[in-house]
Amino acid sequence: MGTQVRPPSESLEAASPYELRLNQSAGASESFVRASLETGDVGFLHSFTTGSTVDGPGVRVVAWTAGCPWRCLYCHNPDTWSMINGKAVPLERAVAELRKYRRGLKVMSGGFTLSGGEPLLQDRFAARLLAAARAMGIHTALDTSGFLGDRLSDAELGEIDLVILDIKTWGEERHRRLTGKDIGPTLDFARRLSTLNRPLWVRLVLVPGLTDDPEIASNIATFSAGLGVVQRVDVLPFHQMGRYKWARLGLNYALQDTKPPSPELVEKICDIFRAEGLKTV
Ligand code: SF4
């Protein structure tokens, strides 16, 4: 492992993942990044946030990883696409950060959620950090697209108390248009979690004109209900808090003028999931 990137001395904490964070590891050499990915000794993190009540049960500490192979048209955090935008954080430093919150999280029936970006792009770091958190008695959750789910062994999945699976839309073509990638690996990962009887939450970001066709919700609902392990479905209203990031990064943002869904639309889509016997909030 090289010494090109010094361990961060300042706090990892951000007020929110909507803080724009760029080039935090700009000096890292290719060999350092490769070795970090192979061993999981170092992770590239956008930030840590505390006090989340939407990323798993109770109150959560969330680590947001940098790096994502998808390019969702509605992405709220395009600064997490590049791993180099994340801060290089030694595994022990991340574990020490979590240790600080251990007691409080227990009191608040909360836990730790690893989100991103796509956490499984850094699968060794993800597996080791989640296992370390669980060993401290902290409830663990992984928020993922599932695209790289086969990078985790069954034993590693056993260290994760909850998988929060983002199903972005339904249908091969639609999925490729929205994310740039195939939906197949996400659905395969969901089926595998079902076979392993691992608890699952499903998430759908509701974007007017993009993911609000009732047929999309209906197909995701039927699929989710059939898994037998889905404890809850979160229908998340699209928002524009990440719009400024697209502009600052010089990216073409197709949803520039898209409005958040109305409460009535959110309710209508939630009803589709409820009709399949699934819990929504
Ligand atoms: S998977 Fe998440 S981080 Fe990656 S592009 Fe899509 S919304 Fe953004």
PDB file of C-alpha atoms and ligand atoms in Angstrom:
ATOM      1  CA  MET A   1       0.000   0.000   0.000  1.00  0.00           C
ATOM      2  CA  GLY A   2       1.446   3.384  -0.958  1.00  0.00           C
ATOM      3  CA  THR A   3       1.573   6.457   1.197  1.00  0.00           C
ATOM      4  CA  GLN A   4       0.224   8.854  -1.390  1.00  0.00           C
ATOM      5  CA  VAL A   5      -2.883   9.616   0.631  1.00  0.00           C
ATOM      6  CA  ARG A   6      -2.567  10.479   4.274  1.00  0.00           C
ATOM      7  CA  PRO A   7      -5.308   9.422   6.690  1.00  0.00           C
ATOM      8  CA  PRO A   8      -7.739  12.283   7.141  1.00  0.00           C
ATOM      9  CA  SER A   9      -7.231  14.185  10.341  1.00  0.00           C
ATOM     10  CA  GLU A  10     -10.396  16.262  10.194  1.00  0.00           C
ATOM     11  CA  SER A  11     -13.922  15.039  10.859  1.00  0.00           C
ATOM     12  CA  LEU A  12     -15.534  12.810   8.268  1.00  0.00           C
ATOM     13  CA  GLU A  13     -18.925  14.169   9.108  1.00  0.00           C
ATOM     14  CA  ALA A  14     -20.974  16.202   6.641  1.00  0.00           C
ATOM     15  CA  ALA A  15     -24.182  18.056   7.427  1.00  0.00           C
ATOM     16  CA  SER A  16     -25.845  16.144   4.601  1.00  0.00           C
ATOM     17  CA  PRO A  17     -24.905  14.028   1.570  1.00  0.00           C
ATOM     18  CA  TYR A  18     -26.023  16.991  -0.540  1.00  0.00           C
ATOM     19  CA  GLU A  19     -22.747  18.738   0.247  1.00  0.00           C
ATOM     20  CA  LEU A  20     -20.716  18.822  -2.945  1.00  0.00           C
ATOM     21  CA  ARG A  21     -17.434  16.995  -2.375  1.00  0.00           C
ATOM     22  CA  LEU A  22     -14.875  16.765  -5.158  1.00  0.00           C
ATOM     23  CA  ASN A  23     -11.344  15.457  -5.659  1.00  0.00           C
ATOM     24  CA  GLN A  24     -10.821  14.443  -2.043  1.00  0.00           C
ATOM     25  CA  SER A  25      -8.390  11.737  -3.219  1.00  0.00           C
ATOM     26  CA  ALA A  26      -7.086  13.500  -6.289  1.00  0.00           C
ATOM     27  CA  GLY A  27      -3.488  12.625  -5.347  1.00  0.00           C
ATOM     28  CA  ALA A  28      -4.082   8.888  -5.037  1.00  0.00           C
ATOM     29  CA  SER A  29      -2.067   6.727  -7.428  1.00  0.00           C
ATOM     30  CA  GLU A  30      -3.673   3.991  -9.494  1.00  0.00           C
ATOM     31  CA  SER A  31      -1.782   1.313  -7.544  1.00  0.00           C
ATOM     32  CA  PHE A  32      -3.012   2.737  -4.227  1.00  0.00           C
ATOM     33  CA  VAL A  33      -6.621   2.687  -5.431  1.00  0.00           C
ATOM     34  CA  ARG A  34      -6.236  -0.849  -6.816  1.00  0.00           C
ATOM     35  CA  ALA A  35      -4.678  -2.175  -3.597  1.00  0.00           C
ATOM     36  CA  SER A  36      -7.383  -0.457  -1.531  1.00  0.00           C
ATOM     37  CA  LEU A  37     -10.100  -2.109  -3.592  1.00  0.00           C
ATOM     38  CA  GLU A  38      -8.468  -5.538  -3.391  1.00  0.00           C
ATOM     39  CA  THR A  39      -7.922  -5.527   0.353  1.00  0.00           C
ATOM     40  CA  GLY A  40     -10.589  -3.187   1.706  1.00  0.00           C
ATOM     41  CA  ASP A  41      -7.915  -1.656   3.948  1.00  0.00           C
ATOM     42  CA  VAL A  42      -8.996   1.771   2.738  1.00  0.00           C
ATOM     43  CA  GLY A  43     -12.382   3.003   1.556  1.00  0.00           C
ATOM     44  CA  PHE A  44     -13.228   6.065  -0.494  1.00  0.00           C
ATOM     45  CA  LEU A  45     -16.003   7.889   1.316  1.00  0.00           C
ATOM     46  CA  HIS A  46     -17.963  10.950   0.320  1.00  0.00           C
ATOM     47  CA  SER A  47     -18.868  11.527   3.978  1.00  0.00           C
ATOM     48  CA  PHE A  48     -20.456  10.263   7.169  1.00  0.00           C
ATOM     49  CA  THR A  49     -23.791  11.722   8.247  1.00  0.00           C
ATOM     50  CA  THR A  50     -25.666  11.202  11.489  1.00  0.00           C
ATOM     51  CA  GLY A  51     -29.300  11.383  12.495  1.00  0.00           C
ATOM     52  CA  SER A  52     -30.883   9.862   9.381  1.00  0.00           C
ATOM     53  CA  THR A  53     -34.340   8.404   9.934  1.00  0.00           C
ATOM     54  CA  VAL A  54     -34.901   7.261   6.340  1.00  0.00           C
ATOM     55  CA  ASP A  55     -31.997   4.892   5.682  1.00  0.00           C
ATOM     56  CA  GLY A  56     -33.082   1.925   7.763  1.00  0.00           C
ATOM     57  CA  PRO A  57     -34.843   1.375  11.102  1.00  0.00           C
ATOM     58  CA  GLY A  58     -34.417   3.903  13.913  1.00  0.00           C
ATOM     59  CA  VAL A  59     -31.819   6.647  13.791  1.00  0.00           C
ATOM     60  CA  ARG A  60     -28.865   5.883  11.527  1.00  0.00           C
ATOM     61  CA  VAL A  61     -25.272   6.818  11.001  1.00  0.00           C
ATOM     62  CA  VAL A  62     -24.706   6.627   7.257  1.00  0.00           C
ATOM     63  CA  ALA A  63     -21.399   6.294   5.419  1.00  0.00           C
ATOM     64  CA  TRP A  64     -21.714   7.420   1.801  1.00  0.00           C
ATOM     65  CA  THR A  65     -19.237   5.704  -0.476  1.00  0.00           C
ATOM     66  CA  ALA A  66     -17.819   7.274  -3.607  1.00  0.00           C
ATOM     67  CA  GLY A  67     -17.906   5.507  -6.951  1.00  0.00           C
ATOM     68  CA  CYS A  68     -20.885   4.242  -8.944  1.00  0.00           C
ATOM     69  CA  PRO A  69     -21.066   2.382 -12.277  1.00  0.00           C
ATOM     70  CA  TRP A  70     -24.592   3.675 -12.980  1.00  0.00           C
ATOM     71  CA  ARG A  71     -25.645   7.045 -14.356  1.00  0.00           C
ATOM     72  CA  CYS A  72     -29.228   7.478 -13.216  1.00  0.00           C
ATOM     73  CA  LEU A  73     -30.938  10.401 -14.891  1.00  0.00           C
ATOM     74  CA  TYR A  74     -32.333  11.539 -11.531  1.00  0.00           C
ATOM     75  CA  CYS A  75     -29.186  10.951  -9.451  1.00  0.00           C
ATOM     76  CA  HIS A  76     -29.191  13.302  -6.464  1.00  0.00           C
ATOM     77  CA  ASN A  77     -25.470  12.940  -5.837  1.00  0.00           C
ATOM     78  CA  PRO A  78     -23.477  12.810  -9.090  1.00  0.00           C
ATOM     79  CA  ASP A  79     -20.358  13.799  -7.148  1.00  0.00           C
ATOM     80  CA  THR A  80     -20.406  10.214  -5.813  1.00  0.00           C
ATOM     81  CA  TRP A  81     -19.938   8.767  -9.313  1.00  0.00           C
ATOM     82  CA  SER A  82     -16.156   9.065  -9.147  1.00  0.00           C
ATOM     83  CA  MET A  83     -14.249   7.249  -6.445  1.00  0.00           C
ATOM     84  CA  ILE A  84     -11.590   9.938  -6.479  1.00  0.00           C
ATOM     85  CA  ASN A  85     -14.166  12.412  -5.161  1.00  0.00           C
ATOM     86  CA  GLY A  86     -14.244  10.359  -1.959  1.00  0.00           C
ATOM     87  CA  LYS A  87     -11.836  10.779   0.924  1.00  0.00           C
ATOM     88  CA  ALA A  88      -9.433   7.843   1.400  1.00  0.00           C
ATOM     89  CA  VAL A  89     -10.373   6.538   4.848  1.00  0.00           C
ATOM     90  CA  PRO A  90      -8.514   3.636   6.485  1.00  0.00           C
ATOM     91  CA  LEU A  91     -10.866   0.880   7.621  1.00  0.00           C
ATOM     92  CA  GLU A  92      -9.793   1.300  11.263  1.00  0.00           C
ATOM     93  CA  ARG A  93     -10.620   5.000  11.077  1.00  0.00           C
ATOM     94  CA  ALA A  94     -14.113   4.242   9.790  1.00  0.00           C
ATOM     95  CA  VAL A  95     -14.597   1.613  12.517  1.00  0.00           C
ATOM     96  CA  ALA A  96     -13.404   4.095  15.163  1.00  0.00           C
ATOM     97  CA  GLU A  97     -15.911   6.630  13.851  1.00  0.00           C
ATOM     98  CA  LEU A  98     -18.721   4.101  14.277  1.00  0.00           C
ATOM     99  CA  ARG A  99     -17.530   3.131  17.739  1.00  0.00           C
ATOM    100  CA  LYS A 100     -18.211   6.725  18.855  1.00  0.00           C
ATOM    101  CA  TYR A 101     -21.918   6.277  18.092  1.00  0.00           C
ATOM    102  CA  ARG A 102     -22.365   2.693  19.274  1.00  0.00           C
ATOM    103  CA  ARG A 103     -24.208   3.394  22.525  1.00  0.00           C
ATOM    104  CA  GLY A 104     -26.398   6.174  21.161  1.00  0.00           C
ATOM    105  CA  LEU A 105     -27.472   4.038  18.220  1.00  0.00           C
ATOM    106  CA  LYS A 106     -28.535   1.256  20.551  1.00  0.00           C
ATOM    107  CA  VAL A 107     -30.585   3.643  22.690  1.00  0.00           C
ATOM    108  CA  MET A 108     -32.326   4.961  19.561  1.00  0.00           C
ATOM    109  CA  SER A 109     -32.886   1.455  18.125  1.00  0.00           C
ATOM    110  CA  GLY A 110     -30.894   2.596  15.128  1.00  0.00           C
ATOM    111  CA  GLY A 111     -27.777   1.430  13.422  1.00  0.00           C
ATOM    112  CA  PHE A 112     -25.290   1.914  10.633  1.00  0.00           C
ATOM    113  CA  THR A 113     -26.119   2.112   6.932  1.00  0.00           C
ATOM    114  CA  LEU A 114     -23.587   1.910   4.135  1.00  0.00           C
ATOM    115  CA  SER A 115     -24.865   3.798   1.115  1.00  0.00           C
ATOM    116  CA  GLY A 116     -23.409   5.602  -1.859  1.00  0.00           C
ATOM    117  CA  GLY A 117     -22.646   5.916  -4.733  1.00  0.00           C
ATOM    118  CA  GLU A 118     -22.613   2.151  -5.013  1.00  0.00           C
ATOM    119  CA  PRO A 119     -21.032   0.595  -1.895  1.00  0.00           C
ATOM    120  CA  LEU A 120     -20.332  -2.731  -3.603  1.00  0.00           C
ATOM    121  CA  LEU A 121     -17.938  -1.076  -6.020  1.00  0.00           C
ATOM    122  CA  GLN A 122     -15.760  -1.242  -2.883  1.00  0.00           C
ATOM    123  CA  ASP A 123     -16.965  -4.672  -1.875  1.00  0.00           C
ATOM    124  CA  ARG A 124     -13.994  -5.664   0.319  1.00  0.00           C
ATOM    125  CA  PHE A 125     -14.204  -2.449   2.338  1.00  0.00           C
ATOM    126  CA  ALA A 126     -18.000  -2.760   2.528  1.00  0.00           C
ATOM    127  CA  ALA A 127     -17.913  -6.366   3.748  1.00  0.00           C
ATOM    128  CA  ARG A 128     -15.245  -5.654   6.369  1.00  0.00           C
ATOM    129  CA  LEU A 129     -16.826  -2.440   7.659  1.00  0.00           C
ATOM    130  CA  LEU A 130     -20.296  -3.974   7.947  1.00  0.00           C
ATOM    131  CA  ALA A 131     -18.901  -7.047   9.723  1.00  0.00           C
ATOM    132  CA  ALA A 132     -16.937  -4.826  12.130  1.00  0.00           C
ATOM    133  CA  ALA A 133     -20.040  -2.766  12.895  1.00  0.00           C
ATOM    134  CA  ARG A 134     -22.067  -5.881  13.567  1.00  0.00           C
ATOM    135  CA  ALA A 135     -19.319  -7.263  15.798  1.00  0.00           C
ATOM    136  CA  MET A 136     -19.770  -4.092  17.912  1.00  0.00           C
ATOM    137  CA  GLY A 137     -23.465  -4.933  18.254  1.00  0.00           C
ATOM    138  CA  ILE A 138     -24.575  -2.285  15.761  1.00  0.00           C
ATOM    139  CA  HIS A 139     -27.513  -3.061  13.437  1.00  0.00           C
ATOM    140  CA  THR A 140     -26.191  -3.011   9.870  1.00  0.00           C
ATOM    141  CA  ALA A 141     -27.856  -2.050   6.600  1.00  0.00           C
ATOM    142  CA  LEU A 142     -26.569  -1.918   3.040  1.00  0.00           C
ATOM    143  CA  ASP A 143     -28.227   0.422   0.554  1.00  0.00           C
ATOM    144  CA  THR A 144     -27.388  -0.839  -2.931  1.00  0.00           C
ATOM    145  CA  SER A 145     -28.555  -1.150  -6.514  1.00  0.00           C
ATOM    146  CA  GLY A 146     -27.679  -4.850  -6.219  1.00  0.00           C
ATOM    147  CA  PHE A 147     -25.852  -4.667  -9.556  1.00  0.00           C
ATOM    148  CA  LEU A 148     -22.658  -6.018  -7.963  1.00  0.00           C
ATOM    149  CA  GLY A 149     -24.382  -8.203  -5.376  1.00  0.00           C
ATOM    150  CA  ASP A 150     -22.534 -11.320  -6.482  1.00  0.00           C
ATOM    151  CA  ARG A 151     -19.351  -9.803  -5.069  1.00  0.00           C
ATOM    152  CA  LEU A 152     -20.575 -10.679  -1.566  1.00  0.00           C
ATOM    153  CA  SER A 153     -20.491 -14.252  -0.309  1.00  0.00           C
ATOM    154  CA  ASP A 154     -23.463 -15.792   1.466  1.00  0.00           C
ATOM    155  CA  ALA A 155     -21.499 -15.532   4.721  1.00  0.00           C
ATOM    156  CA  GLU A 156     -20.900 -11.822   4.136  1.00  0.00           C
ATOM    157  CA  LEU A 157     -24.573 -11.273   3.446  1.00  0.00           C
ATOM    158  CA  GLY A 158     -25.196 -12.948   6.794  1.00  0.00           C
ATOM    159  CA  GLU A 159     -23.362 -10.028   8.467  1.00  0.00           C
ATOM    160  CA  ILE A 160     -25.883  -7.568   7.048  1.00  0.00           C
ATOM    161  CA  ASP A 161     -29.081  -7.225   9.037  1.00  0.00           C
ATOM    162  CA  LEU A 162     -30.964  -5.452   6.267  1.00  0.00           C
ATOM    163  CA  VAL A 163     -30.458  -4.885   2.557  1.00  0.00           C
ATOM    164  CA  ILE A 164     -32.156  -1.807   1.125  1.00  0.00           C
ATOM    165  CA  LEU A 165     -32.490  -2.545  -2.572  1.00  0.00           C
ATOM    166  CA  ASP A 166     -33.049   0.272  -5.022  1.00  0.00           C
ATOM    167  CA  ILE A 167     -35.238  -0.905  -7.872  1.00  0.00           C
ATOM    168  CA  LYS A 168     -35.146   2.077 -10.191  1.00  0.00           C
ATOM    169  CA  THR A 169     -37.800   1.130 -12.708  1.00  0.00           C
ATOM    170  CA  TRP A 170     -39.173  -1.933 -14.502  1.00  0.00           C
ATOM    171  CA  GLY A 171     -38.372  -3.349 -17.932  1.00  0.00           C
ATOM    172  CA  GLU A 172     -35.049  -3.960 -19.679  1.00  0.00           C
ATOM    173  CA  GLU A 173     -35.176  -1.050 -22.070  1.00  0.00           C
ATOM    174  CA  ARG A 174     -36.573   1.448 -19.574  1.00  0.00           C
ATOM    175  CA  HIS A 175     -33.925   0.459 -17.035  1.00  0.00           C
ATOM    176  CA  ARG A 176     -31.084   0.910 -19.505  1.00  0.00           C
ATOM    177  CA  ARG A 177     -32.408   4.332 -20.486  1.00  0.00           C
ATOM    178  CA  LEU A 178     -32.705   5.417 -16.852  1.00  0.00           C
ATOM    179  CA  THR A 179     -29.486   3.973 -15.391  1.00  0.00           C
ATOM    180  CA  GLY A 180     -27.266   3.020 -18.322  1.00  0.00           C
ATOM    181  CA  LYS A 181     -27.169  -0.620 -17.117  1.00  0.00           C
ATOM    182  CA  ASP A 182     -29.226  -3.842 -17.138  1.00  0.00           C
ATOM    183  CA  ILE A 183     -31.842  -4.613 -14.514  1.00  0.00           C
ATOM    184  CA  GLY A 184     -31.067  -8.361 -14.489  1.00  0.00           C
ATOM    185  CA  PRO A 185     -28.323  -8.390 -11.813  1.00  0.00           C
ATOM    186  CA  THR A 186     -30.524  -6.346  -9.441  1.00  0.00           C
ATOM    187  CA  LEU A 187     -33.386  -8.810  -9.743  1.00  0.00           C
ATOM    188  CA  ASP A 188     -31.031 -11.792  -9.447  1.00  0.00           C
ATOM    189  CA  PHE A 189     -29.627 -10.311  -6.232  1.00  0.00           C
ATOM    190  CA  ALA A 190     -33.141  -9.869  -4.845  1.00  0.00           C
ATOM    191  CA  ARG A 191     -33.948 -13.526  -5.637  1.00  0.00           C
ATOM    192  CA  ARG A 192     -30.736 -14.621  -3.946  1.00  0.00           C
ATOM    193  CA  LEU A 193     -31.597 -12.664  -0.793  1.00  0.00           C
ATOM    194  CA  SER A 194     -34.985 -14.325  -0.851  1.00  0.00           C
ATOM    195  CA  THR A 195     -33.407 -17.778  -1.100  1.00  0.00           C
ATOM    196  CA  LEU A 196     -31.124 -16.886   1.817  1.00  0.00           C
ATOM    197  CA  ASN A 197     -34.113 -15.528   3.730  1.00  0.00           C
ATOM    198  CA  ARG A 198     -32.432 -12.165   4.324  1.00  0.00           C
ATOM    199  CA  PRO A 199     -34.603  -9.153   5.266  1.00  0.00           C
ATOM    200  CA  LEU A 200     -35.097  -6.677   2.474  1.00  0.00           C
ATOM    201  CA  TRP A 201     -36.512  -3.203   1.988  1.00  0.00           C
ATOM    202  CA  VAL A 202     -37.259  -2.087  -1.545  1.00  0.00           C
ATOM    203  CA  ARG A 203     -36.915   1.519  -2.652  1.00  0.00           C
ATOM    204  CA  LEU A 204     -38.440   3.267  -5.622  1.00  0.00           C
ATOM    205  CA  VAL A 205     -37.674   6.896  -6.352  1.00  0.00           C
ATOM    206  CA  LEU A 206     -40.858   8.383  -7.760  1.00  0.00           C
ATOM    207  CA  VAL A 207     -40.073  10.783 -10.590  1.00  0.00           C
ATOM    208  CA  PRO A 208     -42.975  12.372 -12.484  1.00  0.00           C
ATOM    209  CA  GLY A 209     -42.815  11.441 -16.144  1.00  0.00           C
ATOM    210  CA  LEU A 210     -40.047   8.896 -15.570  1.00  0.00           C
ATOM    211  CA  THR A 211     -40.987   6.292 -12.947  1.00  0.00           C
ATOM    212  CA  ASP A 212     -44.603   7.169 -12.159  1.00  0.00           C
ATOM    213  CA  ASP A 213     -46.277   4.832 -14.645  1.00  0.00           C
ATOM    214  CA  PRO A 214     -48.501   2.632 -12.439  1.00  0.00           C
ATOM    215  CA  GLU A 215     -47.367  -0.351 -14.499  1.00  0.00           C
ATOM    216  CA  ILE A 216     -43.835   0.128 -13.112  1.00  0.00           C
ATOM    217  CA  ALA A 217     -45.029   0.078  -9.499  1.00  0.00           C
ATOM    218  CA  SER A 218     -47.354  -2.797 -10.222  1.00  0.00           C
ATOM    219  CA  ASN A 219     -44.552  -4.976 -11.629  1.00  0.00           C
ATOM    220  CA  ILE A 220     -42.152  -4.093  -8.812  1.00  0.00           C
ATOM    221  CA  ALA A 221     -44.908  -4.809  -6.285  1.00  0.00           C
ATOM    222  CA  THR A 222     -45.699  -8.246  -7.725  1.00  0.00           C
ATOM    223  CA  PHE A 223     -42.004  -9.104  -7.888  1.00  0.00           C
ATOM    224  CA  SER A 224     -41.338  -7.839  -4.331  1.00  0.00           C
ATOM    225  CA  ALA A 225     -44.324  -9.633  -2.815  1.00  0.00           C
ATOM    226  CA  GLY A 226     -43.195 -12.863  -4.482  1.00  0.00           C
ATOM    227  CA  LEU A 227     -39.815 -12.676  -2.750  1.00  0.00           C
ATOM    228  CA  GLY A 228     -41.389 -13.280   0.642  1.00  0.00           C
ATOM    229  CA  VAL A 229     -38.669 -11.316   2.506  1.00  0.00           C
ATOM    230  CA  VAL A 230     -39.633  -7.712   1.733  1.00  0.00           C
ATOM    231  CA  GLN A 231     -40.481  -6.022   5.014  1.00  0.00           C
ATOM    232  CA  ARG A 232     -41.261  -2.626   3.597  1.00  0.00           C
ATOM    233  CA  VAL A 233     -41.291  -0.546   0.418  1.00  0.00           C
ATOM    234  CA  ASP A 234     -40.154   3.071   0.451  1.00  0.00           C
ATOM    235  CA  VAL A 235     -41.615   5.240  -2.272  1.00  0.00           C
ATOM    236  CA  LEU A 236     -39.266   8.209  -2.220  1.00  0.00           C
ATOM    237  CA  PRO A 237     -40.473  11.439  -3.822  1.00  0.00           C
ATOM    238  CA  PHE A 238     -37.987  12.867  -6.316  1.00  0.00           C
ATOM    239  CA  HIS A 239     -36.542  16.238  -5.274  1.00  0.00           C
ATOM    240  CA  GLN A 240     -34.164  18.786  -6.703  1.00  0.00           C
ATOM    241  CA  MET A 241     -31.652  19.057  -3.842  1.00  0.00           C
ATOM    242  CA  GLY A 242     -28.943  17.624  -6.075  1.00  0.00           C
ATOM    243  CA  ARG A 243     -29.650  19.818  -9.108  1.00  0.00           C
ATOM    244  CA  TYR A 244     -26.873  22.284  -8.322  1.00  0.00           C
ATOM    245  CA  LYS A 245     -24.353  19.432  -8.360  1.00  0.00           C
ATOM    246  CA  TRP A 246     -25.124  18.623 -11.995  1.00  0.00           C
ATOM    247  CA  ALA A 247     -24.562  22.266 -12.864  1.00  0.00           C
ATOM    248  CA  ARG A 248     -21.324  22.523 -10.864  1.00  0.00           C
ATOM    249  CA  LEU A 249     -20.015  19.342 -12.505  1.00  0.00           C
ATOM    250  CA  GLY A 250     -20.912  20.651 -15.974  1.00  0.00           C
ATOM    251  CA  LEU A 251     -23.241  17.691 -16.593  1.00  0.00           C
ATOM    252  CA  ASN A 252     -26.307  17.744 -18.776  1.00  0.00           C
ATOM    253  CA  TYR A 253     -29.261  17.295 -16.415  1.00  0.00           C
ATOM    254  CA  ALA A 254     -32.315  15.960 -18.231  1.00  0.00           C
ATOM    255  CA  LEU A 255     -34.593  16.568 -15.229  1.00  0.00           C
ATOM    256  CA  GLN A 256     -33.789  20.247 -14.859  1.00  0.00           C
ATOM    257  CA  ASP A 257     -37.462  21.245 -14.833  1.00  0.00           C
ATOM    258  CA  THR A 258     -39.015  18.122 -13.310  1.00  0.00           C
ATOM    259  CA  LYS A 259     -41.162  18.835 -10.283  1.00  0.00           C
ATOM    260  CA  PRO A 260     -41.454  16.609  -7.207  1.00  0.00           C
ATOM    261  CA  PRO A 261     -44.487  14.300  -7.265  1.00  0.00           C
ATOM    262  CA  SER A 262     -47.663  15.480  -5.573  1.00  0.00           C
ATOM    263  CA  PRO A 263     -48.637  13.807  -2.264  1.00  0.00           C
ATOM    264  CA  GLU A 264     -51.633  12.348  -4.135  1.00  0.00           C
ATOM    265  CA  LEU A 265     -49.369  10.675  -6.693  1.00  0.00           C
ATOM    266  CA  VAL A 266     -47.128   9.263  -3.938  1.00  0.00           C
ATOM    267  CA  GLU A 267     -50.209   7.891  -2.202  1.00  0.00           C
ATOM    268  CA  LYS A 268     -51.545   6.366  -5.420  1.00  0.00           C
ATOM    269  CA  ILE A 269     -48.256   4.536  -6.028  1.00  0.00           C
ATOM    270  CA  CYS A 270     -48.067   3.420  -2.375  1.00  0.00           C
ATOM    271  CA  ASP A 271     -51.562   1.962  -2.755  1.00  0.00           C
ATOM    272  CA  ILE A 272     -50.312  -0.258  -5.581  1.00  0.00           C
ATOM    273  CA  PHE A 273     -47.729  -1.762  -3.233  1.00  0.00           C
ATOM    274  CA  ARG A 274     -50.243  -2.081  -0.395  1.00  0.00           C
ATOM    275  CA  ALA A 275     -52.602  -3.963  -2.680  1.00  0.00           C
ATOM    276  CA  GLU A 276     -49.893  -6.648  -2.905  1.00  0.00           C
ATOM    277  CA  GLY A 277     -49.798  -6.859   0.894  1.00  0.00           C
ATOM    278  CA  LEU A 278     -46.573  -4.838   1.193  1.00  0.00           C
ATOM    279  CA  LYS A 279     -45.982  -2.254   3.895  1.00  0.00           C
ATOM    280  CA  THR A 280     -45.206   1.304   2.772  1.00  0.00           C
ATOM    281  CA  VAL A 281     -44.493   4.419   4.793  1.00  0.00           C
TER     282      VAL A 281
HETATM  283  S1  SF4 B   1     -27.151   4.162  -8.446  1.00  0.00           S
HETATM  284 FE1  SF4 B   1     -27.430   5.854  -6.991  1.00  0.00          FE
HETATM  285  S2  SF4 B   1     -25.457   6.947  -6.941  1.00  0.00           S
HETATM  286 FE2  SF4 B   1     -25.469   5.616  -8.763  1.00  0.00          FE
HETATM  287  S3  SF4 B   1     -26.156   6.962 -10.407  1.00  0.00           S
HETATM  288 FE3  SF4 B   1     -27.946   5.884  -9.605  1.00  0.00          FE
HETATM  289  S4  SF4 B   1     -28.822   7.260  -8.058  1.00  0.00           S
HETATM  290 FE4  SF4 B   1     -26.721   7.951  -8.475  1.00  0.00          FE
END
